[in-house]
PDB file of C-alpha atoms in Angstrom:
ATOM      1  CA  ASN M   2      14.187  11.390 -17.277  1.00  0.00           C
ATOM      2  CA  ALA M   3      11.610   8.614 -17.117  1.00  0.00           C
ATOM      3  CA  GLY M   4      10.699   9.090 -13.438  1.00  0.00           C
ATOM      4  CA  VAL M   5       7.818   6.768 -12.552  1.00  0.00           C
ATOM      5  CA  THR M   6       6.570   4.526 -15.344  1.00  0.00           C
ATOM      6  CA  GLN M   7       3.326   2.560 -15.216  1.00  0.00           C
ATOM      7  CA  THR M   8       2.019  -0.055 -17.602  1.00  0.00           C
ATOM      8  CA  PRO M   9      -0.480  -0.655 -19.048  1.00  0.00           C
ATOM      9  CA  LYS M  10      -2.184   2.706 -19.499  1.00  0.00           C
ATOM     10  CA  PHE M  11      -5.551   1.125 -20.197  1.00  0.00           C
ATOM     11  CA  ARG M  12      -6.975  -2.316 -19.580  1.00  0.00           C
ATOM     12  CA  ILE M  13     -10.378  -3.953 -19.651  1.00  0.00           C
ATOM     13  CA  LEU M  14     -10.860  -7.037 -17.520  1.00  0.00           C
ATOM     14  CA  LYS M  15     -13.690  -9.466 -17.112  1.00  0.00           C
ATOM     15  CA  ILE M  16     -14.981 -10.241 -13.643  1.00  0.00           C
ATOM     16  CA  GLY M  17     -12.809 -12.876 -12.029  1.00  0.00           C
ATOM     17  CA  GLN M  18      -9.749 -12.283 -14.186  1.00  0.00           C
ATOM     18  CA  SER M  19      -6.392 -11.397 -12.703  1.00  0.00           C
ATOM     19  CA  MET M  20      -3.755  -8.957 -13.806  1.00  0.00           C
ATOM     20  CA  THR M  21      -0.684  -7.081 -12.668  1.00  0.00           C
ATOM     21  CA  LEU M  22      -0.115  -3.351 -12.961  1.00  0.00           C
ATOM     22  CA  GLN M  23       3.564  -2.667 -13.382  1.00  0.00           C
ATOM     23  CA  CYS M  24       5.380   0.273 -11.826  1.00  0.00           C
ATOM     24  CA  THR M  25       9.045   1.123 -12.048  1.00  0.00           C
ATOM     25  CA  GLN M  26      11.037   4.175 -11.020  1.00  0.00           C
ATOM     26  CA  ASP M  27      14.558   5.217 -11.902  1.00  0.00           C
ATOM     27  CA  MET M  28      15.165   7.742  -9.120  1.00  0.00           C
ATOM     28  CA  ASN M  29      16.477   5.245  -6.559  1.00  0.00           C
ATOM     29  CA  HIS M  30      13.602   6.137  -4.241  1.00  0.00           C
ATOM     30  CA  ASN M  31      13.009   3.870  -1.285  1.00  0.00           C
ATOM     31  CA  TYR M  32       9.350   4.772  -0.861  1.00  0.00           C
ATOM     32  CA  MET M  33       6.717   3.665  -3.351  1.00  0.00           C
ATOM     33  CA  TYR M  34       2.940   3.813  -3.274  1.00  0.00           C
ATOM     34  CA  TRP M  35      -0.159   2.643  -5.078  1.00  0.00           C
ATOM     35  CA  TYR M  36      -3.226   4.854  -5.009  1.00  0.00           C
ATOM     36  CA  ARG M  37      -6.589   4.502  -6.699  1.00  0.00           C
ATOM     37  CA  GLN M  38      -8.524   7.515  -7.878  1.00  0.00           C
ATOM     38  CA  ASP M  39     -12.291   7.323  -7.950  1.00  0.00           C
ATOM     39  CA  PRO M  40     -14.482  10.257  -9.057  1.00  0.00           C
ATOM     40  CA  GLY M  41     -15.431  12.407  -6.089  1.00  0.00           C
ATOM     41  CA  MET M  42     -13.441  10.217  -3.718  1.00  0.00           C
ATOM     42  CA  GLY M  43      -9.960  11.517  -4.224  1.00  0.00           C
ATOM     43  CA  LEU M  44      -6.905   9.322  -3.939  1.00  0.00           C
ATOM     44  CA  LYS M  45      -7.011   6.326  -1.658  1.00  0.00           C
ATOM     45  CA  LEU M  46      -3.838   4.518  -0.628  1.00  0.00           C
ATOM     46  CA  ILE M  47      -3.879   0.810  -1.464  1.00  0.00           C
ATOM     47  CA  TYR M  48      -0.396  -0.355  -0.483  1.00  0.00           C
ATOM     48  CA  TYR M  49       2.958   1.218   0.094  1.00  0.00           C
ATOM     49  CA  SER M  50       6.560   0.154   0.521  1.00  0.00           C
ATOM     50  CA  VAL M  51       9.398   1.749   2.462  1.00  0.00           C
ATOM     51  CA  GLY M  52      12.074  -0.297   0.747  1.00  0.00           C
ATOM     52  CA  ALA M  53      12.851  -3.514  -1.038  1.00  0.00           C
ATOM     53  CA  GLY M  54      11.305  -6.447   0.759  1.00  0.00           C
ATOM     54  CA  ILE M  55       8.981  -4.297   2.898  1.00  0.00           C
ATOM     55  CA  THR M  56       5.344  -3.586   2.105  1.00  0.00           C
ATOM     56  CA  ASP M  57       2.368  -2.465   4.140  1.00  0.00           C
ATOM     57  CA  LYS M  58      -1.348  -1.968   3.705  1.00  0.00           C
ATOM     58  CA  GLY M  59      -2.942   1.376   3.083  1.00  0.00           C
ATOM     59  CA  GLU M  60      -6.595   2.381   3.439  1.00  0.00           C
ATOM     60  CA  VAL M  61      -8.096   0.058   0.800  1.00  0.00           C
ATOM     61  CA  PRO M  62      -5.921  -3.071   0.389  1.00  0.00           C
ATOM     62  CA  ASN M  63      -8.651  -5.696  -0.059  1.00  0.00           C
ATOM     63  CA  GLY M  64      -8.507  -7.435  -3.397  1.00  0.00           C
ATOM     64  CA  TYR M  65      -4.928  -6.414  -4.100  1.00  0.00           C
ATOM     65  CA  ASN M  66      -1.436  -7.701  -3.476  1.00  0.00           C
ATOM     66  CA  VAL M  67       1.988  -6.171  -3.916  1.00  0.00           C
ATOM     67  CA  SER M  68       5.605  -7.181  -3.838  1.00  0.00           C
ATOM     68  CA  ARG M  69       8.844  -5.226  -3.723  1.00  0.00           C
ATOM     69  CA  SER M  70      11.733  -7.445  -4.720  1.00  0.00           C
ATOM     70  CA  THR M  71      13.833  -4.552  -6.034  1.00  0.00           C
ATOM     71  CA  THR M  72      14.112  -0.847  -5.297  1.00  0.00           C
ATOM     72  CA  GLU M  73      12.919   0.009  -8.795  1.00  0.00           C
ATOM     73  CA  ASP M  74       9.787  -2.114  -9.143  1.00  0.00           C
ATOM     74  CA  PHE M  75       6.521  -2.187  -7.226  1.00  0.00           C
ATOM     75  CA  PRO M  76       3.887  -4.232  -9.079  1.00  0.00           C
ATOM     76  CA  LEU M  77       0.244  -4.288  -7.992  1.00  0.00           C
ATOM     77  CA  ARG M  78      -1.656  -7.512  -8.505  1.00  0.00           C
ATOM     78  CA  LEU M  79      -5.412  -7.789  -8.777  1.00  0.00           C
ATOM     79  CA  GLU M  80      -6.759 -11.246  -8.068  1.00  0.00           C
ATOM     80  CA  LEU M  81     -10.334 -12.073  -9.073  1.00  0.00           C
ATOM     81  CA  ALA M  82     -11.165  -8.666 -10.498  1.00  0.00           C
ATOM     82  CA  ALA M  83     -14.484  -7.129  -9.447  1.00  0.00           C
ATOM     83  CA  PRO M  84     -16.448  -4.159 -10.872  1.00  0.00           C
ATOM     84  CA  SER M  85     -15.626  -2.229  -7.678  1.00  0.00           C
ATOM     85  CA  GLN M  86     -12.005  -2.223  -8.791  1.00  0.00           C
ATOM     86  CA  THR M  87     -12.819  -0.134 -11.838  1.00  0.00           C
ATOM     87  CA  SER M  88     -10.680   2.917 -11.231  1.00  0.00           C
ATOM     88  CA  VAL M  89      -7.604   4.849 -12.232  1.00  0.00           C
ATOM     89  CA  TYR M  90      -4.510   3.564 -10.482  1.00  0.00           C
ATOM     90  CA  PHE M  91      -1.505   5.710  -9.724  1.00  0.00           C
ATOM     91  CA  CYS M  92       1.914   4.594  -8.680  1.00  0.00           C
ATOM     92  CA  ALA M  93       4.133   7.100  -6.912  1.00  0.00           C
ATOM     93  CA  SER M  94       7.556   7.266  -5.341  1.00  0.00           C
ATOM     94  CA  LYS M  95       9.192   9.519  -2.774  1.00  0.00           C
ATOM     95  CA  GLY M  96      12.717  10.546  -1.978  1.00  0.00           C
ATOM     96  CA  ASN M  97      14.632   8.895   0.795  1.00  0.00           C
ATOM     97  CA  GLY M  98      14.979  11.670   3.350  1.00  0.00           C
ATOM     98  CA  ARG M  99      12.454  11.532   6.164  1.00  0.00           C
ATOM     99  CA  ALA M 100      11.834  15.244   5.667  1.00  0.00           C
ATOM    100  CA  THR M 101      11.034  14.832   1.982  1.00  0.00           C
ATOM    101  CA  GLY M 102       7.307  14.939   1.412  1.00  0.00           C
ATOM    102  CA  GLU M 103       6.958  15.264  -2.357  1.00  0.00           C
ATOM    103  CA  LEU M 104       5.516  12.338  -4.253  1.00  0.00           C
ATOM    104  CA  PHE M 105       6.369  11.704  -7.901  1.00  0.00           C
ATOM    105  CA  PHE M 106       3.521  10.114  -9.797  1.00  0.00           C
ATOM    106  CA  GLY M 107       3.195   7.907 -12.811  1.00  0.00           C
ATOM    107  CA  GLU M 108       0.749   8.720 -15.587  1.00  0.00           C
ATOM    108  CA  GLY M 109      -1.899   6.382 -14.274  1.00  0.00           C
ATOM    109  CA  SER M 110      -3.505   3.142 -15.413  1.00  0.00           C
ATOM    110  CA  ARG M 111      -7.210   3.149 -16.216  1.00  0.00           C
ATOM    111  CA  LEU M 112      -8.753  -0.194 -15.396  1.00  0.00           C
ATOM    112  CA  THR M 113     -12.302  -1.227 -16.255  1.00  0.00           C
ATOM    113  CA  VAL M 114     -13.808  -4.442 -14.918  1.00  0.00           C
ATOM    114  CA  LEU M 115     -16.888  -5.651 -16.765  1.00  0.00           C
TER     115      LEU M 115
ATOM    116  CA  ALA Q   8      -6.891   9.396  12.165  1.00  0.00           C
ATOM    117  CA  GLN Q   9      -5.961  12.328   9.979  1.00  0.00           C
ATOM    118  CA  ARG Q  10      -8.437  13.503   7.387  1.00  0.00           C
ATOM    119  CA  VAL Q  11      -8.422  16.057   4.598  1.00  0.00           C
ATOM    120  CA  THR Q  12     -11.629  17.658   3.380  1.00  0.00           C
ATOM    121  CA  GLN Q  13     -12.091  19.672   0.224  1.00  0.00           C
ATOM    122  CA  PRO Q  14     -15.709  20.814   0.395  1.00  0.00           C
ATOM    123  CA  GLU Q  15     -16.043  21.829  -3.261  1.00  0.00           C
ATOM    124  CA  LYS Q  16     -15.945  19.120  -5.906  1.00  0.00           C
ATOM    125  CA  LEU Q  17     -16.355  21.685  -8.664  1.00  0.00           C
ATOM    126  CA  LEU Q  18     -15.390  25.344  -8.786  1.00  0.00           C
ATOM    127  CA  SER Q  19     -15.885  27.622 -11.738  1.00  0.00           C
ATOM    128  CA  VAL Q  20     -14.649  31.212 -11.972  1.00  0.00           C
ATOM    129  CA  PHE Q  21     -14.045  33.716 -14.726  1.00  0.00           C
ATOM    130  CA  LYS Q  22     -10.617  34.600 -16.010  1.00  0.00           C
ATOM    131  CA  GLY Q  23      -9.130  37.438 -14.013  1.00  0.00           C
ATOM    132  CA  ALA Q  24     -11.288  36.775 -10.973  1.00  0.00           C
ATOM    133  CA  PRO Q  25      -9.823  35.669  -7.635  1.00  0.00           C
ATOM    134  CA  VAL Q  26      -9.944  31.994  -6.833  1.00  0.00           C
ATOM    135  CA  GLU Q  27      -9.834  30.159  -3.527  1.00  0.00           C
ATOM    136  CA  LEU Q  28      -9.838  26.392  -3.188  1.00  0.00           C
ATOM    137  CA  LYS Q  29     -10.685  25.308   0.307  1.00  0.00           C
ATOM    138  CA  CYS Q  30      -8.935  22.623   2.303  1.00  0.00           C
ATOM    139  CA  ASN Q  31      -9.583  21.666   5.903  1.00  0.00           C
ATOM    140  CA  TYR Q  32      -7.808  18.976   7.828  1.00  0.00           C
ATOM    141  CA  SER Q  33      -8.168  17.094  11.066  1.00  0.00           C
ATOM    142  CA  TYR Q  34      -4.978  16.159  12.844  1.00  0.00           C
ATOM    143  CA  SER Q  35      -3.904  16.974  16.350  1.00  0.00           C
ATOM    144  CA  GLY Q  36      -0.168  17.095  15.764  1.00  0.00           C
ATOM    145  CA  SER Q  37       2.045  19.182  13.495  1.00  0.00           C
ATOM    146  CA  PRO Q  38       1.078  18.351   9.945  1.00  0.00           C
ATOM    147  CA  GLU Q  39       2.808  19.025   6.682  1.00  0.00           C
ATOM    148  CA  LEU Q  40       0.367  20.235   4.021  1.00  0.00           C
ATOM    149  CA  PHE Q  41       0.638  20.120   0.263  1.00  0.00           C
ATOM    150  CA  TRP Q  42      -1.298  21.093  -2.825  1.00  0.00           C
ATOM    151  CA  TYR Q  43      -1.018  18.790  -5.831  1.00  0.00           C
ATOM    152  CA  VAL Q  44      -2.369  19.605  -9.293  1.00  0.00           C
ATOM    153  CA  GLN Q  45      -3.321  17.466 -12.273  1.00  0.00           C
ATOM    154  CA  TYR Q  46      -3.624  19.318 -15.569  1.00  0.00           C
ATOM    155  CA  SER Q  47      -5.414  17.707 -18.488  1.00  0.00           C
ATOM    156  CA  ARG Q  48      -3.396  14.808 -19.898  1.00  0.00           C
ATOM    157  CA  GLN Q  49      -0.574  15.356 -17.422  1.00  0.00           C
ATOM    158  CA  ARG Q  50       0.464  13.451 -14.361  1.00  0.00           C
ATOM    159  CA  LEU Q  51      -0.297  14.555 -10.845  1.00  0.00           C
ATOM    160  CA  GLN Q  52       2.420  16.880  -9.588  1.00  0.00           C
ATOM    161  CA  LEU Q  53       3.294  18.940  -6.563  1.00  0.00           C
ATOM    162  CA  LEU Q  54       2.172  22.551  -6.742  1.00  0.00           C
ATOM    163  CA  LEU Q  55       3.328  23.836  -3.387  1.00  0.00           C
ATOM    164  CA  ARG Q  56       3.945  22.874   0.220  1.00  0.00           C
ATOM    165  CA  HIS Q  57       3.297  24.948   3.284  1.00  0.00           C
ATOM    166  CA  ILE Q  58       6.813  24.735   4.717  1.00  0.00           C
ATOM    167  CA  SER Q  59       8.211  26.476   1.651  1.00  0.00           C
ATOM    168  CA  ARG Q  60       5.934  29.484   2.022  1.00  0.00           C
ATOM    169  CA  GLU Q  61       6.374  30.163  -1.664  1.00  0.00           C
ATOM    170  CA  SER Q  62       4.194  31.344  -4.517  1.00  0.00           C
ATOM    171  CA  ILE Q  63       3.974  28.975  -7.465  1.00  0.00           C
ATOM    172  CA  LYS Q  64       2.251  30.061 -10.685  1.00  0.00           C
ATOM    173  CA  GLY Q  65       0.719  32.892  -8.664  1.00  0.00           C
ATOM    174  CA  PHE Q  66      -0.812  30.506  -6.109  1.00  0.00           C
ATOM    175  CA  THR Q  67      -0.226  30.805  -2.397  1.00  0.00           C
ATOM    176  CA  ALA Q  68      -1.484  28.811   0.564  1.00  0.00           C
ATOM    177  CA  ASP Q  69      -1.183  29.605   4.242  1.00  0.00           C
ATOM    178  CA  LEU Q  70      -1.458  27.039   6.965  1.00  0.00           C
ATOM    179  CA  ASN Q  71      -3.929  28.223   9.599  1.00  0.00           C
ATOM    180  CA  LYS Q  72      -3.556  25.901  12.553  1.00  0.00           C
ATOM    181  CA  GLY Q  73      -6.329  27.625  14.490  1.00  0.00           C
ATOM    182  CA  GLU Q  74      -8.857  26.943  11.755  1.00  0.00           C
ATOM    183  CA  THR Q  75      -7.073  23.749  10.594  1.00  0.00           C
ATOM    184  CA  SER Q  76      -7.148  25.028   7.042  1.00  0.00           C
ATOM    185  CA  PHE Q  77      -4.785  25.285   4.099  1.00  0.00           C
ATOM    186  CA  HIS Q  78      -6.722  27.145   1.442  1.00  0.00           C
ATOM    187  CA  LEU Q  79      -5.166  27.719  -1.984  1.00  0.00           C
ATOM    188  CA  LYS Q  80      -5.518  31.223  -3.378  1.00  0.00           C
ATOM    189  CA  LYS Q  81      -4.746  33.142  -6.508  1.00  0.00           C
ATOM    190  CA  PRO Q  82      -5.721  36.787  -7.010  1.00  0.00           C
ATOM    191  CA  PHE Q  83      -6.255  36.634 -10.786  1.00  0.00           C
ATOM    192  CA  ALA Q  84      -7.187  33.300 -12.328  1.00  0.00           C
ATOM    193  CA  GLN Q  85      -5.858  32.296 -15.739  1.00  0.00           C
ATOM    194  CA  GLU Q  86      -7.354  29.797 -18.180  1.00  0.00           C
ATOM    195  CA  GLU Q  87      -4.327  27.552 -17.810  1.00  0.00           C
ATOM    196  CA  ASP Q  88      -5.193  27.142 -14.125  1.00  0.00           C
ATOM    197  CA  SER Q  89      -8.049  24.841 -15.089  1.00  0.00           C
ATOM    198  CA  ALA Q  90      -7.153  21.510 -13.504  1.00  0.00           C
ATOM    199  CA  MET Q  91      -7.890  19.074 -10.707  1.00  0.00           C
ATOM    200  CA  TYR Q  92      -6.444  20.177  -7.374  1.00  0.00           C
ATOM    201  CA  TYR Q  93      -5.776  17.926  -4.405  1.00  0.00           C
ATOM    202  CA  CYS Q  94      -4.893  18.965  -0.897  1.00  0.00           C
ATOM    203  CA  ALA Q  95      -2.746  16.459   0.986  1.00  0.00           C
ATOM    204  CA  LEU Q  96      -1.497  16.017   4.526  1.00  0.00           C
ATOM    205  CA  ARG Q  97       1.483  14.210   5.965  1.00  0.00           C
ATOM    206  CA  LYS Q  98       1.640  13.800   9.690  1.00  0.00           C
ATOM    207  CA  GLY Q  99       4.989  14.491  11.234  1.00  0.00           C
ATOM    208  CA  GLY Q 100       7.556  11.817  10.453  1.00  0.00           C
ATOM    209  CA  ALA Q 101       5.150   9.661   8.464  1.00  0.00           C
ATOM    210  CA  GLN Q 102       5.897   8.428   4.987  1.00  0.00           C
ATOM    211  CA  LYS Q 103       2.319   8.439   3.714  1.00  0.00           C
ATOM    212  CA  LEU Q 104       0.200  11.248   2.356  1.00  0.00           C
ATOM    213  CA  VAL Q 105      -3.531  11.483   2.891  1.00  0.00           C
ATOM    214  CA  PHE Q 106      -5.370  13.203   0.063  1.00  0.00           C
ATOM    215  CA  GLY Q 107      -8.594  15.128  -0.030  1.00  0.00           C
ATOM    216  CA  GLN Q 108     -11.379  14.408  -2.474  1.00  0.00           C
ATOM    217  CA  GLY Q 109     -10.122  16.927  -4.995  1.00  0.00           C
ATOM    218  CA  THR Q 110     -11.603  20.072  -6.541  1.00  0.00           C
ATOM    219  CA  ARG Q 111     -11.989  20.469 -10.261  1.00  0.00           C
ATOM    220  CA  LEU Q 112     -11.303  24.102 -11.101  1.00  0.00           C
ATOM    221  CA  THR Q 113     -12.582  25.521 -14.362  1.00  0.00           C
ATOM    222  CA  ILE Q 114     -11.582  28.985 -15.495  1.00  0.00           C
ATOM    223  CA  ASN Q 115     -14.053  30.460 -17.934  1.00  0.00           C
ATOM    224  CA  PRO Q 116     -12.844  32.923 -20.577  1.00  0.00           C
TER     225      PRO Q 116
END
């Protein structure tokens, strides 16, 4: 079972460049999330989606954009990359029942902006 | 707004010793609390949730609403318990989890 798949695993960007982190899940989950993990800061929610066509901001959305055209895919776009966006990014999905709290995570994407 | 605090960034104990990872939360309603774990070179995964009241890999956690805490405990630590641990909160009915800062647990042989 693939679960949640993120690509790329590693990427180095120059300041001002743009890129898209890809995330796909094969569990037919409605809910999908993007978190960033910074040392000592834990996981911060960037954006989330409750279903295809619906997205909403999390705690730290500035500098990012998302789209959710299908149930499976939830790409995260970085426009004009900045050093502050150096982080490890995690995509996650959650089952469809309102009572279901467990998140399933991807392996993470380590991004460095120089 | 709800908040999760893990006061210890690093925790080191010897194998066989008891371990307790602290988690405090601030939320006035009825929260759902979780512990997630990230072992080396593995993805973040659910360890346990308070509503299940279960023991996973020897770990237990009790929700104390009076002290707004959800500490993770294990009576005898094993080397394979070395990992990053995150406490997380979901407020009732919400679809988002709020995570604490994480505690890196190291079990020394």
